[in-house]
Amino acid sequence: MSISSNLYVDLNFRAINYSAEVYLNGHKKVLPKGMFRRHSLDVTDILHADHQNLLAVLVHPPDHPGRIPPEGGQGGDHEVCISLKPNYYFPLYI
């Protein structure tokens, strides 16, 4: 079996979270970082048409997934909202 010169083969990933390394027949491709991004790799020149191909995908989570601090995530005063008052007062005559 051979791949025709006018054909190509893409390897498509529909939702990688967060980054990945793709190994195909000893060739390494690194996918860009991003949450649930779609990726397409042209693997035509890497495929073996005459025997079995080996594919491995190593998916990495975000570099720092974050955490909620023990004192809470709302700020130093632990308030969700703050009562706001105008800074200037003008006399009102009726």
GROMACS .gro file of C-alpha atoms in nm:
model
   94
    1MET     CA    1   0.000   0.000   0.000
    2SER     CA    2   0.125   0.350  -0.076
    3ILE     CA    3  -0.012   0.698  -0.028
    4SER     CA    4  -0.081   0.870  -0.357
    5SER     CA    5   0.115   1.188  -0.427
    6ASN     CA    6  -0.207   1.391  -0.450
    7LEU     CA    7  -0.343   1.273  -0.111
    8TYR     CA    8  -0.255   1.376   0.241
    9VAL     CA    9  -0.339   1.246   0.587
   10ASP     CA   10  -0.432   1.471   0.880
   11LEU     CA   11  -0.443   1.366   1.243
   12ASN     CA   12  -0.727   1.563   1.405
   13PHE     CA   13  -0.782   1.630   1.775
   14ARG     CA   14  -1.120   1.775   1.865
   15ALA     CA   15  -1.057   1.892   2.223
   16ILE     CA   16  -0.716   1.876   2.391
   17ASN     CA   17  -0.705   2.020   2.743
   18TYR     CA   18  -0.449   2.175   2.796
   19SER     CA   19  -0.145   2.079   2.591
   20ALA     CA   20  -0.013   1.762   2.432
   21GLU     CA   21   0.287   1.591   2.282
   22VAL     CA   22   0.212   1.368   1.984
   23TYR     CA   23   0.452   1.089   1.890
   24LEU     CA   24   0.404   0.915   1.557
   25ASN     CA   25   0.664   0.664   1.440
   26GLY     CA   26   0.935   0.830   1.651
   27HIS     CA   27   0.853   1.186   1.540
   28LYS     CA   28   0.749   1.432   1.809
   29LYS     CA   29   0.502   1.717   1.757
   30VAL     CA   30   0.406   1.956   2.039
   31LEU     CA   31   0.058   2.106   2.024
   32PRO     CA   32  -0.001   2.467   2.137
   33LYS     CA   33  -0.148   2.527   2.482
   34GLY     CA   34  -0.515   2.604   2.530
   35MET     CA   35  -0.831   2.468   2.684
   36PHE     CA   36  -1.028   2.228   2.463
   37ARG     CA   37  -0.861   2.354   2.145
   38ARG     CA   38  -0.887   2.174   1.815
   39HIS     CA   39  -0.565   2.072   1.641
   40SER     CA   40  -0.481   1.924   1.305
   41LEU     CA   41  -0.144   1.774   1.211
   42ASP     CA   42  -0.037   1.681   0.860
   43VAL     CA   43   0.124   1.339   0.911
   44THR     CA   44   0.149   1.233   0.547
   45ASP     CA   45   0.531   1.228   0.541
   46ILE     CA   46   0.557   1.046   0.876
   47LEU     CA   47   0.323   0.752   0.801
   48HIS     CA   48   0.458   0.415   0.694
   49ALA     CA   49   0.245   0.292   0.407
   50ASP     CA   50   0.402  -0.055   0.402
   51HIS     CA   51   0.379  -0.153   0.771
   52GLN     CA   52   0.224  -0.072   1.109
   53ASN     CA   53   0.237   0.281   1.251
   54LEU     CA   54   0.283   0.365   1.619
   55LEU     CA   55   0.093   0.660   1.774
   56ALA     CA   56   0.122   0.789   2.132
   57VAL     CA   57  -0.035   1.106   2.274
   58LEU     CA   58   0.074   1.253   2.608
   59VAL     CA   59  -0.178   1.511   2.738
   60HIS     CA   60  -0.067   1.765   2.999
   61PRO     CA   61  -0.302   1.954   3.238
   62PRO     CA   62  -0.275   2.332   3.280
   63ASP     CA   63   0.059   2.447   3.425
   64HIS     CA   64  -0.103   2.585   3.740
   65PRO     CA   65  -0.468   2.486   3.786
   66GLY     CA   66  -0.510   2.732   4.073
   67ARG     CA   67  -0.659   2.693   4.417
   68ILE     CA   68  -0.888   2.877   4.654
   69PRO     CA   69  -0.690   3.013   4.950
   70PRO     CA   70  -0.795   2.889   5.298
   71GLU     CA   71  -0.917   3.236   5.397
   72GLY     CA   72  -1.161   3.241   5.107
   73GLY     CA   73  -1.163   3.372   4.754
   74GLN     CA   74  -1.358   3.696   4.796
   75GLY     CA   75  -1.075   3.916   4.917
   76GLY     CA   76  -0.928   4.022   5.248
   77ASP     CA   77  -1.260   4.125   5.407
   78HIS     CA   78  -1.447   3.815   5.282
   79GLU     CA   79  -1.728   4.033   5.147
   80VAL     CA   80  -1.895   3.955   4.817
   81CYS     CA   81  -2.014   4.312   4.778
   82ILE     CA   82  -1.935   4.638   4.947
   83SER     CA   83  -2.179   4.914   5.037
   84LEU     CA   84  -2.084   5.212   4.826
   85LYS     CA   85  -2.164   5.569   4.925
   86PRO     CA   86  -2.107   5.879   4.714
   87ASN     CA   87  -1.790   6.065   4.798
   88TYR     CA   88  -1.949   6.409   4.757
   89TYR     CA   89  -2.266   6.541   4.916
   90PHE     CA   90  -2.455   6.832   4.772
   91PRO     CA   91  -2.736   7.012   4.952
   92LEU     CA   92  -3.082   6.943   4.813
   93TYR     CA   93  -3.345   7.219   4.837
   94ILE     CA   94  -3.709   7.144   4.769
   0.00000   0.00000   0.00000
